[in-house]
Amino acid sequence: MTEIVLRPLADAFMQVGVYVAVMVALFGWLRWRYGDRVTDGLTRHRRLGPLVGALLGVSPGCGGAIILMPLYARGKVSFGTVIAALVATMGDSSWVVMAWNPMFALKIHALLFAVGLVTGYVVDALGIDPARGIRRRPDAVPTPVGTAVVPTPAGSAPALAPVGSSTGSGGVLAAAAVPDLAGSRRMFGGLLPQVPASTAFWGLTAPAFVVSVPVLFQLVDPALLTRALGGVDPYLALGVLGTMLATLIFAAGRGRLADDSLETAHPRSIGATLRHSAHEASFITVWVAVAYLAWQVVISTTGFDGSQIALGGLLGVLVGAGIGLIPGCAVQIVFTGLYVSGGLPLPTLVANAISQDGDALIPLAALRRHSALMATVITTIPAVAVGSALLLLL
């Protein structure tokens, strides 16, 4: 029971969740502090679009790619810039590989950046832009179904928001805004009636991080910690509690696939950054736990360890690229979790990483549907090409 169920649940939080939380908070702070400077510079230097798009896309998570979508809809950046970001992004799956193996993550992100950069400039050189013919003026932004125009200061573009929702001071599309985690305290029943979920999450993440680092880097024998605490395994206990708490936060957010949005890509305060970090880390932890648990059950019941996985060769590359067509990050997180667990070959993972667009495709589809469709098709071409090349090299 412990090794089949509890250990995978603990590993999901202690090996991935705590590190994701710290990194999401860090990158959220960077976007809050410097994000506007990047986008302002991008609109002034259009020829650098694919370069900046690849840089934004390769940053962990979906926020970097998301902020480009309204700029493209208003004609401020090229379609090649969007493609560069979508090819380079690994979405929330990047947090999984970063937490698992930072050096491997650095290598695969460098590859994604190079492929995104080349693909973006090729698209611009070929003059591909499905929205060119329908733009009547550079700042024209179509109003997606179910949204309303929100008044903004004179001289700025109209903002969009879902009908019945509210926007922050920036007035941006918040199609999948992060829920108010303070309101999710009801999920705790009578256990933590006065503690907001985000506060509880960070309160548990801090000691979990302290325990996880020495254990994962083999700086201390876990048995020594267990004996020191009277037989309680702190790694297992904190890990299981962390995954359970992440599941509650995930349920409070209704388990939606579109965790990131234009609003969360532009955090308005440190508090908003921490709330979003708790929500995103919980979202990823839950899906990694699903992958870990499912893979452990398969190994325990069948004895199959992935050494003869059916998703190898060209079939694996095609399957990985095909799964990358699915919008959102949940399926991609599970897929990457299978690789981390030893269930997928590298070419399959790379094809999926290049093909997937994460949550960035969702606001693009709301603003320019035809462009989103063409973008997701275009990103599969380098995915299959690079994945197939790796088959020959490895």
GROMACS .gro file of C-alpha atoms in nm:
model
  394
    1MET     CA    1   0.000   0.000   0.000
    2THR     CA    2   0.274   0.244   0.096
    3GLU     CA    3   0.491   0.182  -0.210
    4ILE     CA    4   0.205   0.153  -0.459
    5VAL     CA    5  -0.012   0.445  -0.345
    6LEU     CA    6   0.146   0.664  -0.077
    7ARG     CA    7   0.500   0.679  -0.217
    8PRO     CA    8   0.392   0.807  -0.563
    9LEU     CA    9   0.168   1.067  -0.397
   10ALA     CA   10   0.454   1.183  -0.176
   11ASP     CA   11   0.700   1.192  -0.467
   12ALA     CA   12   0.465   1.409  -0.672
   13PHE     CA   13   0.477   1.683  -0.410
   14MET     CA   14   0.831   1.639  -0.273
   15GLN     CA   15   1.003   1.586  -0.611
   16VAL     CA   16   0.796   1.824  -0.822
   17GLY     CA   17   0.537   2.029  -0.634
   18VAL     CA   18   0.763   2.215  -0.389
   19TYR     CA   19   1.014   2.309  -0.659
   20VAL     CA   20   0.742   2.413  -0.901
   21ALA     CA   21   0.594   2.640  -0.635
   22VAL     CA   22   0.925   2.815  -0.572
   23MET     CA   23   1.004   2.855  -0.942
   24VAL     CA   24   0.655   2.973  -1.039
   25ALA     CA   25   0.670   3.233  -0.763
   26LEU     CA   26   1.012   3.349  -0.884
   27PHE     CA   27   0.910   3.381  -1.248
   28GLY     CA   28   0.582   3.541  -1.147
   29TRP     CA   29   0.777   3.805  -0.956
   30LEU     CA   30   0.998   3.866  -1.260
   31ARG     CA   31   0.693   3.911  -1.484
   32TRP     CA   32   0.537   4.146  -1.229
   33ARG     CA   33   0.859   4.348  -1.204
   34TYR     CA   34   0.984   4.353  -1.563
   35GLY     CA   35   0.710   4.217  -1.793
   36ASP     CA   36   0.590   4.551  -1.930
   37ARG     CA   37   0.942   4.652  -2.028
   38VAL     CA   38   0.980   4.339  -2.240
   39THR     CA   39   0.653   4.383  -2.428
   40ASP     CA   40   0.709   4.756  -2.482
   41GLY     CA   41   1.052   4.688  -2.632
   42LEU     CA   42   0.909   4.414  -2.851
   43THR     CA   43   0.651   4.640  -3.015
   44ARG     CA   44   0.924   4.894  -3.096
   45HIS     CA   45   1.158   4.640  -3.262
   46ARG     CA   46   0.942   4.411  -3.475
   47ARG     CA   47   1.235   4.245  -3.653
   48LEU     CA   48   1.346   4.100  -3.323
   49GLY     CA   49   1.000   3.949  -3.277
   50PRO     CA   50   1.082   3.578  -3.326
   51LEU     CA   51   1.392   3.614  -3.106
   52VAL     CA   52   1.197   3.771  -2.822
   53GLY     CA   53   0.907   3.532  -2.884
   54ALA     CA   54   1.137   3.232  -2.844
   55LEU     CA   55   1.284   3.382  -2.527
   56LEU     CA   56   0.940   3.443  -2.378
   57GLY     CA   57   0.816   3.102  -2.488
   58VAL     CA   58   1.110   2.909  -2.346
   59SER     CA   59   1.061   3.062  -2.001
   60PRO     CA   60   0.901   2.800  -1.773
   61GLY     CA   61   0.523   2.789  -1.769
   62CYS     CA   62   0.280   2.950  -2.010
   63GLY     CA   63   0.287   3.315  -1.903
   64GLY     CA   64   0.565   3.425  -2.137
   65ALA     CA   65   0.386   3.297  -2.447
   66ILE     CA   66   0.044   3.414  -2.331
   67ILE     CA   67   0.135   3.783  -2.314
   68LEU     CA   68   0.212   3.783  -2.688
   69MET     CA   69  -0.138   3.682  -2.798
   70PRO     CA   70  -0.321   4.016  -2.755
   71LEU     CA   71  -0.020   4.192  -2.911
   72TYR     CA   72  -0.053   3.972  -3.219
   73ALA     CA   73  -0.429   4.027  -3.235
   74ARG     CA   74  -0.368   4.404  -3.243
   75GLY     CA   75  -0.102   4.368  -3.514
   76LYS     CA   76   0.185   4.468  -3.284
   77VAL     CA   77   0.391   4.152  -3.342
   78SER     CA   78   0.422   3.913  -3.634
   79PHE     CA   79   0.276   3.565  -3.669
   80GLY     CA   80   0.632   3.432  -3.669
   81THR     CA   81   0.674   3.578  -3.320
   82VAL     CA   82   0.372   3.381  -3.204
   83ILE     CA   83   0.497   3.062  -3.369
   84ALA     CA   84   0.843   3.105  -3.214
   85ALA     CA   85   0.685   3.132  -2.868
   86LEU     CA   86   0.451   2.835  -2.919
   87VAL     CA   87   0.731   2.611  -3.050
   88ALA     CA   88   0.969   2.714  -2.772
   89THR     CA   89   0.720   2.676  -2.489
   90MET     CA   90   0.692   2.352  -2.299
   91GLY     CA   91   0.405   2.494  -2.098
   92ASP     CA   92   0.367   2.379  -1.741
   93SER     CA   93   0.545   2.055  -1.834
   94SER     CA   94   0.869   2.249  -1.809
   95TRP     CA   95   0.825   2.269  -1.432
   96VAL     CA   96   0.817   1.889  -1.418
   97VAL     CA   97   1.151   1.836  -1.594
   98MET     CA   98   1.312   2.129  -1.407
   99ALA     CA   99   1.218   1.977  -1.074
  100TRP     CA  100   1.327   1.631  -1.186
  101ASN     CA  101   1.663   1.713  -1.349
  102PRO     CA  102   1.772   2.077  -1.388
  103MET     CA  103   2.060   1.997  -1.627
  104PHE     CA  104   1.834   1.793  -1.855
  105ALA     CA  105   1.579   2.075  -1.842
  106LEU     CA  106   1.846   2.324  -1.948
  107LYS     CA  107   1.938   2.111  -2.250
  108ILE     CA  108   1.583   2.051  -2.369
  109HIS     CA  109   1.490   2.418  -2.324
  110ALA     CA  110   1.798   2.521  -2.525
  111LEU     CA  111   1.678   2.289  -2.803
  112LEU     CA  112   1.326   2.432  -2.784
  113PHE     CA  113   1.462   2.786  -2.803
  114ALA     CA  114   1.670   2.708  -3.114
  115VAL     CA  115   1.384   2.530  -3.292
  116GLY     CA  116   1.139   2.806  -3.200
  117LEU     CA  117   1.375   3.078  -3.320
  118VAL     CA  118   1.436   2.913  -3.659
  119THR     CA  119   1.070   2.826  -3.712
  120GLY     CA  120   0.955   3.179  -3.625
  121TYR     CA  121   1.190   3.346  -3.871
  122VAL     CA  122   1.100   3.094  -4.144
  123VAL     CA  123   0.729   3.170  -4.096
  124ASP     CA  124   0.794   3.544  -4.123
  125ALA     CA  125   1.024   3.497  -4.424
  126LEU     CA  126   0.747   3.305  -4.601
  127GLY     CA  127   0.500   3.583  -4.522
  128ILE     CA  128   0.258   3.352  -4.339
  129ASP     CA  129  -0.003   3.546  -4.138
  130PRO     CA  130  -0.362   3.420  -4.146
  131ALA     CA  131  -0.487   3.738  -3.974
  132ARG     CA  132  -0.339   3.982  -4.225
  133GLY     CA  133  -0.642   3.983  -4.449
  134ILE     CA  134  -0.896   4.040  -4.172
  135ARG     CA  135  -0.719   4.320  -3.985
  136ARG     CA  136  -0.882   4.650  -4.067
  137ARG     CA  137  -0.659   4.851  -3.835
  138PRO     CA  138  -0.352   4.761  -3.629
  139ASP     CA  139  -0.527   4.780  -3.293
  140ALA     CA  140  -0.843   4.596  -3.393
  141VAL     CA  141  -0.911   4.311  -3.154
  142PRO     CA  142  -1.211   4.082  -3.221
  143THR     CA  143  -1.442   4.028  -2.930
  144PRO     CA  144  -1.454   3.656  -2.846
  145VAL     CA  145  -1.783   3.485  -2.776
  146GLY     CA  146  -1.887   3.533  -2.415
  147THR     CA  147  -1.677   3.843  -2.354
  148ALA     CA  148  -1.757   4.207  -2.311
  149VAL     CA  149  -1.565   4.524  -2.390
  150VAL     CA  150  -1.435   4.694  -2.077
  151PRO     CA  151  -1.375   5.071  -2.089
  152THR     CA  152  -1.009   5.175  -2.064
  153PRO     CA  153  -0.830   5.512  -2.057
  154ALA     CA  154  -0.842   5.721  -2.372
  155GLY     CA  155  -0.587   5.625  -2.634
  156SER     CA  156  -0.555   5.261  -2.528
  157ALA     CA  157  -0.705   4.954  -2.689
  158PRO     CA  158  -1.036   4.825  -2.552
  159ALA     CA  159  -1.001   4.549  -2.299
  160LEU     CA  160  -1.194   4.224  -2.305
  161ALA     CA  161  -1.334   4.029  -2.016
  162PRO     CA  162  -1.568   3.730  -1.983
  163VAL     CA  163  -1.927   3.832  -1.936
  164GLY     CA  164  -2.002   3.841  -1.566
  165SER     CA  165  -1.636   3.865  -1.463
  166SER     CA  166  -1.417   4.149  -1.345
  167THR     CA  167  -1.078   4.269  -1.457
  168GLY     CA  168  -0.775   4.407  -1.282
  169SER     CA  169  -0.628   4.751  -1.334
  170GLY     CA  170  -0.476   4.637  -1.661
  171GLY     CA  171  -0.811   4.545  -1.813
  172VAL     CA  172  -0.706   4.223  -1.986
  173LEU     CA  173  -0.884   3.909  -2.099
  174ALA     CA  174  -0.928   3.687  -1.794
  175ALA     CA  175  -1.089   3.385  -1.954
  176ALA     CA  176  -0.939   3.154  -1.696
  177ALA     CA  177  -0.840   3.376  -1.406
  178VAL     CA  178  -0.706   3.215  -1.094
  179PRO     CA  179  -0.979   3.163  -0.834
  180ASP     CA  180  -0.963   3.347  -0.504
  181LEU     CA  181  -0.795   3.080  -0.296
  182ALA     CA  182  -0.897   3.258   0.021
  183GLY     CA  183  -1.252   3.157  -0.063
  184SER     CA  184  -1.150   2.794  -0.091
  185ARG     CA  185  -1.101   2.765   0.286
  186ARG     CA  186  -1.445   2.600   0.284
  187MET     CA  187  -1.279   2.299   0.123
  188PHE     CA  188  -1.104   2.228   0.453
  189GLY     CA  189  -1.425   2.175   0.643
  190GLY     CA  190  -1.364   2.224   1.015
  191LEU     CA  191  -0.993   2.146   1.007
  192LEU     CA  192  -0.859   2.483   0.893
  193PRO     CA  193  -1.164   2.712   0.900
  194GLN     CA  194  -0.966   3.035   0.926
  195VAL     CA  195  -0.669   2.953   0.702
  196PRO     CA  196  -0.678   3.051   0.332
  197ALA     CA  197  -0.571   2.767   0.106
  198SER     CA  198  -0.277   2.959  -0.038
  199THR     CA  199  -0.144   3.034   0.312
  200ALA     CA  200  -0.178   2.670   0.413
  201PHE     CA  201  -0.002   2.567   0.092
  202TRP     CA  202   0.300   2.788   0.154
  203GLY     CA  203   0.302   2.691   0.523
  204LEU     CA  204   0.338   2.326   0.421
  205THR     CA  205   0.571   2.391   0.126
  206ALA     CA  206   0.836   2.559   0.343
  207PRO     CA  207   0.912   2.257   0.569
  208ALA     CA  208   0.863   2.019   0.274
  209PHE     CA  209   1.131   2.205   0.081
  210VAL     CA  210   1.367   2.185   0.381
  211VAL     CA  211   1.319   1.808   0.397
  212SER     CA  212   1.313   1.744   0.022
  213VAL     CA  213   1.645   1.908  -0.070
  214PRO     CA  214   1.875   1.697   0.153
  215VAL     CA  215   1.681   1.378   0.080
  216LEU     CA  216   1.671   1.411  -0.300
  217PHE     CA  217   2.033   1.523  -0.323
  218GLN     CA  218   2.133   1.237  -0.089
  219LEU     CA  219   2.284   1.472   0.169
  220VAL     CA  220   2.114   1.289   0.453
  221ASP     CA  221   1.988   0.935   0.511
  222PRO     CA  222   1.604   0.942   0.525
  223ALA     CA  223   1.618   0.664   0.786
  224LEU     CA  224   1.804   0.897   1.023
  225LEU     CA  225   1.527   1.156   0.995
  226THR     CA  226   1.266   0.887   1.055
  227ARG     CA  227   1.439   0.762   1.368
  228ALA     CA  228   1.491   1.118   1.495
  229LEU     CA  229   1.117   1.181   1.467
  230GLY     CA  230   1.016   0.866   1.652
  231GLY     CA  231   0.944   0.652   1.349
  232VAL     CA  232   0.759   0.914   1.144
  233ASP     CA  233   0.895   0.947   0.789
  234PRO     CA  234   0.888   1.327   0.728
  235TYR     CA  235   0.936   1.286   0.352
  236LEU     CA  236   0.638   1.053   0.322
  237ALA     CA  237   0.417   1.245   0.566
  238LEU     CA  238   0.479   1.592   0.422
  239GLY     CA  239   0.457   1.459   0.067
  240VAL     CA  240   0.121   1.290   0.112
  241LEU     CA  241  -0.019   1.590   0.301
  242GLY     CA  242   0.112   1.821   0.028
  243THR     CA  243  -0.055   1.623  -0.250
  244MET     CA  244  -0.381   1.610  -0.053
  245LEU     CA  245  -0.370   1.987  -0.002
  246ALA     CA  246  -0.288   2.039  -0.370
  247THR     CA  247  -0.590   1.823  -0.457
  248LEU     CA  248  -0.816   2.042  -0.241
  249ILE     CA  249  -0.686   2.357  -0.411
  250PHE     CA  250  -0.723   2.187  -0.750
  251ALA     CA  251  -1.085   2.100  -0.666
  252ALA     CA  252  -1.151   2.454  -0.539
  253GLY     CA  253  -1.032   2.581  -0.878
  254ARG     CA  254  -1.276   2.334  -1.041
  255GLY     CA  255  -0.987   2.144  -1.194
  256ARG     CA  256  -0.991   2.360  -1.502
  257LEU     CA  257  -0.733   2.291  -1.770
  258ALA     CA  258  -0.671   2.660  -1.851
  259ASP     CA  259  -0.478   2.745  -1.536
  260ASP     CA  260  -0.293   3.037  -1.695
  261SER     CA  261  -0.463   3.339  -1.848
  262LEU     CA  262  -0.379   3.684  -1.973
  263GLU     CA  263  -0.451   3.814  -1.624
  264THR     CA  264  -0.217   3.576  -1.442
  265ALA     CA  265   0.051   3.646  -1.703
  266HIS     CA  266   0.048   4.004  -1.573
  267PRO     CA  267   0.034   3.969  -1.191
  268ARG     CA  268  -0.069   4.292  -1.023
  269SER     CA  269   0.082   4.230  -0.678
  270ILE     CA  270   0.305   3.995  -0.483
  271GLY     CA  271  -0.004   3.853  -0.314
  272ALA     CA  272  -0.158   3.769  -0.651
  273THR     CA  273   0.170   3.609  -0.757
  274LEU     CA  274   0.177   3.385  -0.448
  275ARG     CA  275  -0.188   3.286  -0.490
  276HIS     CA  276  -0.131   3.200  -0.853
  277SER     CA  277   0.187   3.009  -0.766
  278ALA     CA  278  -0.001   2.798  -0.512
  279HIS     CA  279  -0.276   2.726  -0.764
  280GLU     CA  280  -0.041   2.641  -1.051
  281ALA     CA  281   0.186   2.425  -0.835
  282SER     CA  282  -0.123   2.240  -0.708
  283PHE     CA  283  -0.252   2.194  -1.063
  284ILE     CA  284   0.080   2.042  -1.171
  285THR     CA  285   0.121   1.833  -0.856
  286VAL     CA  286  -0.218   1.668  -0.905
  287TRP     CA  287  -0.151   1.568  -1.264
  288VAL     CA  288   0.201   1.449  -1.185
  289ALA     CA  289   0.053   1.242  -0.902
  290VAL     CA  290  -0.189   1.089  -1.152
  291ALA     CA  291   0.102   0.998  -1.382
  292TYR     CA  292   0.320   0.863  -1.099
  293LEU     CA  293   0.037   0.663  -0.944
  294ALA     CA  294  -0.081   0.519  -1.275
  295TRP     CA  295   0.272   0.418  -1.374
  296GLN     CA  296   0.337   0.256  -1.034
  297VAL     CA  297   0.015   0.057  -1.061
  298VAL     CA  298   0.114  -0.062  -1.411
  299ILE     CA  299   0.460  -0.168  -1.291
  300SER     CA  300   0.324  -0.343  -0.981
  301THR     CA  301   0.045  -0.530  -1.156
  302THR     CA  302   0.215  -0.621  -1.485
  303GLY     CA  303   0.588  -0.604  -1.418
  304PHE     CA  304   0.628  -0.383  -1.725
  305ASP     CA  305   0.897  -0.121  -1.659
  306GLY     CA  306   0.890   0.071  -1.988
  307SER     CA  307   1.211  -0.078  -2.132
  308GLN     CA  308   1.010  -0.208  -2.428
  309ILE     CA  309   0.765   0.077  -2.452
  310ALA     CA  310   0.538   0.072  -2.754
  311LEU     CA  311   0.578   0.445  -2.804
  312GLY     CA  312   0.930   0.413  -2.939
  313GLY     CA  313   1.056   0.479  -3.291
  314LEU     CA  314   0.869   0.686  -3.546
  315LEU     CA  315   0.534   0.583  -3.397
  316GLY     CA  316   0.636   0.737  -3.066
  317VAL     CA  317   0.739   1.062  -3.236
  318LEU     CA  318   0.406   1.083  -3.419
  319VAL     CA  319   0.210   1.006  -3.102
  320GLY     CA  320   0.405   1.265  -2.903
  321ALA     CA  321   0.349   1.531  -3.168
  322GLY     CA  322  -0.018   1.435  -3.195
  323ILE     CA  323  -0.077   1.463  -2.821
  324GLY     CA  324   0.086   1.805  -2.840
  325LEU     CA  325  -0.211   1.920  -3.051
  326ILE     CA  326  -0.435   1.899  -2.743
  327PRO     CA  327  -0.481   2.249  -2.594
  328GLY     CA  328  -0.399   2.311  -2.231
  329CYS     CA  329  -0.137   2.160  -2.005
  330ALA     CA  330  -0.299   1.875  -1.810
  331VAL     CA  331  -0.244   1.599  -2.068
  332GLN     CA  332   0.104   1.729  -2.145
  333ILE     CA  333   0.198   1.721  -1.775
  334VAL     CA  334   0.087   1.359  -1.747
  335PHE     CA  335   0.280   1.275  -2.065
  336THR     CA  336   0.597   1.438  -1.932
  337GLY     CA  337   0.544   1.265  -1.598
  338LEU     CA  338   0.552   0.932  -1.781
  339TYR     CA  339   0.892   1.023  -1.925
  340VAL     CA  340   1.024   1.119  -1.582
  341SER     CA  341   0.897   0.783  -1.452
  342GLY     CA  342   1.088   0.602  -1.728
  343GLY     CA  343   0.790   0.527  -1.947
  344LEU     CA  344   0.879   0.721  -2.263
  345PRO     CA  345   1.187   0.755  -2.489
  346LEU     CA  346   1.353   1.094  -2.541
  347PRO     CA  347   1.248   1.150  -2.908
  348THR     CA  348   0.884   1.104  -2.807
  349LEU     CA  349   0.917   1.361  -2.529
  350VAL     CA  350   1.095   1.613  -2.756
  351ALA     CA  351   0.829   1.579  -3.026
  352ASN     CA  352   0.561   1.644  -2.767
  353ALA     CA  353   0.750   1.938  -2.614
  354ILE     CA  354   0.783   2.113  -2.950
  355SER     CA  355   0.429   2.041  -3.065
  356GLN     CA  356   0.244   2.140  -2.748
  357ASP     CA  357   0.131   2.501  -2.709
  358GLY     CA  358   0.025   2.488  -2.345
  359ASP     CA  359  -0.238   2.732  -2.227
  360ALA     CA  360  -0.114   3.000  -2.470
  361LEU     CA  361  -0.329   2.858  -2.748
  362ILE     CA  362  -0.648   2.926  -2.554
  363PRO     CA  363  -0.640   3.309  -2.555
  364LEU     CA  364  -0.512   3.302  -2.914
  365ALA     CA  365  -0.812   3.090  -3.014
  366ALA     CA  366  -1.042   3.338  -2.838
  367LEU     CA  367  -0.890   3.630  -3.029
  368ARG     CA  368  -0.799   3.475  -3.369
  369ARG     CA  369  -0.945   3.130  -3.419
  370HIS     CA  370  -0.806   3.071  -3.767
  371SER     CA  371  -0.461   3.180  -3.655
  372ALA     CA  372  -0.475   2.944  -3.357
  373LEU     CA  373  -0.570   2.652  -3.581
  374MET     CA  374  -0.290   2.724  -3.825
  375ALA     CA  375  -0.041   2.777  -3.542
  376THR     CA  376  -0.108   2.443  -3.379
  377VAL     CA  377  -0.069   2.269  -3.716
  378ILE     CA  378   0.254   2.451  -3.797
  379THR     CA  379   0.415   2.359  -3.464
  380THR     CA  380   0.374   1.988  -3.539
  381ILE     CA  381   0.604   2.014  -3.842
  382PRO     CA  382   0.927   2.088  -3.652
  383ALA     CA  383   0.808   1.850  -3.379
  384VAL     CA  384   0.805   1.554  -3.617
  385ALA     CA  385   1.123   1.668  -3.793
  386VAL     CA  386   1.331   1.712  -3.478
  387GLY     CA  387   1.189   1.401  -3.311
  388SER     CA  388   1.273   1.193  -3.620
  389ALA     CA  389   1.624   1.343  -3.634
  390LEU     CA  390   1.682   1.236  -3.273
  391LEU     CA  391   1.586   0.880  -3.369
  392LEU     CA  392   1.877   0.878  -3.613
  393LEU     CA  393   2.123   1.042  -3.375
  394LEU     CA  394   2.052   0.841  -3.061
   0.00000   0.00000   0.00000
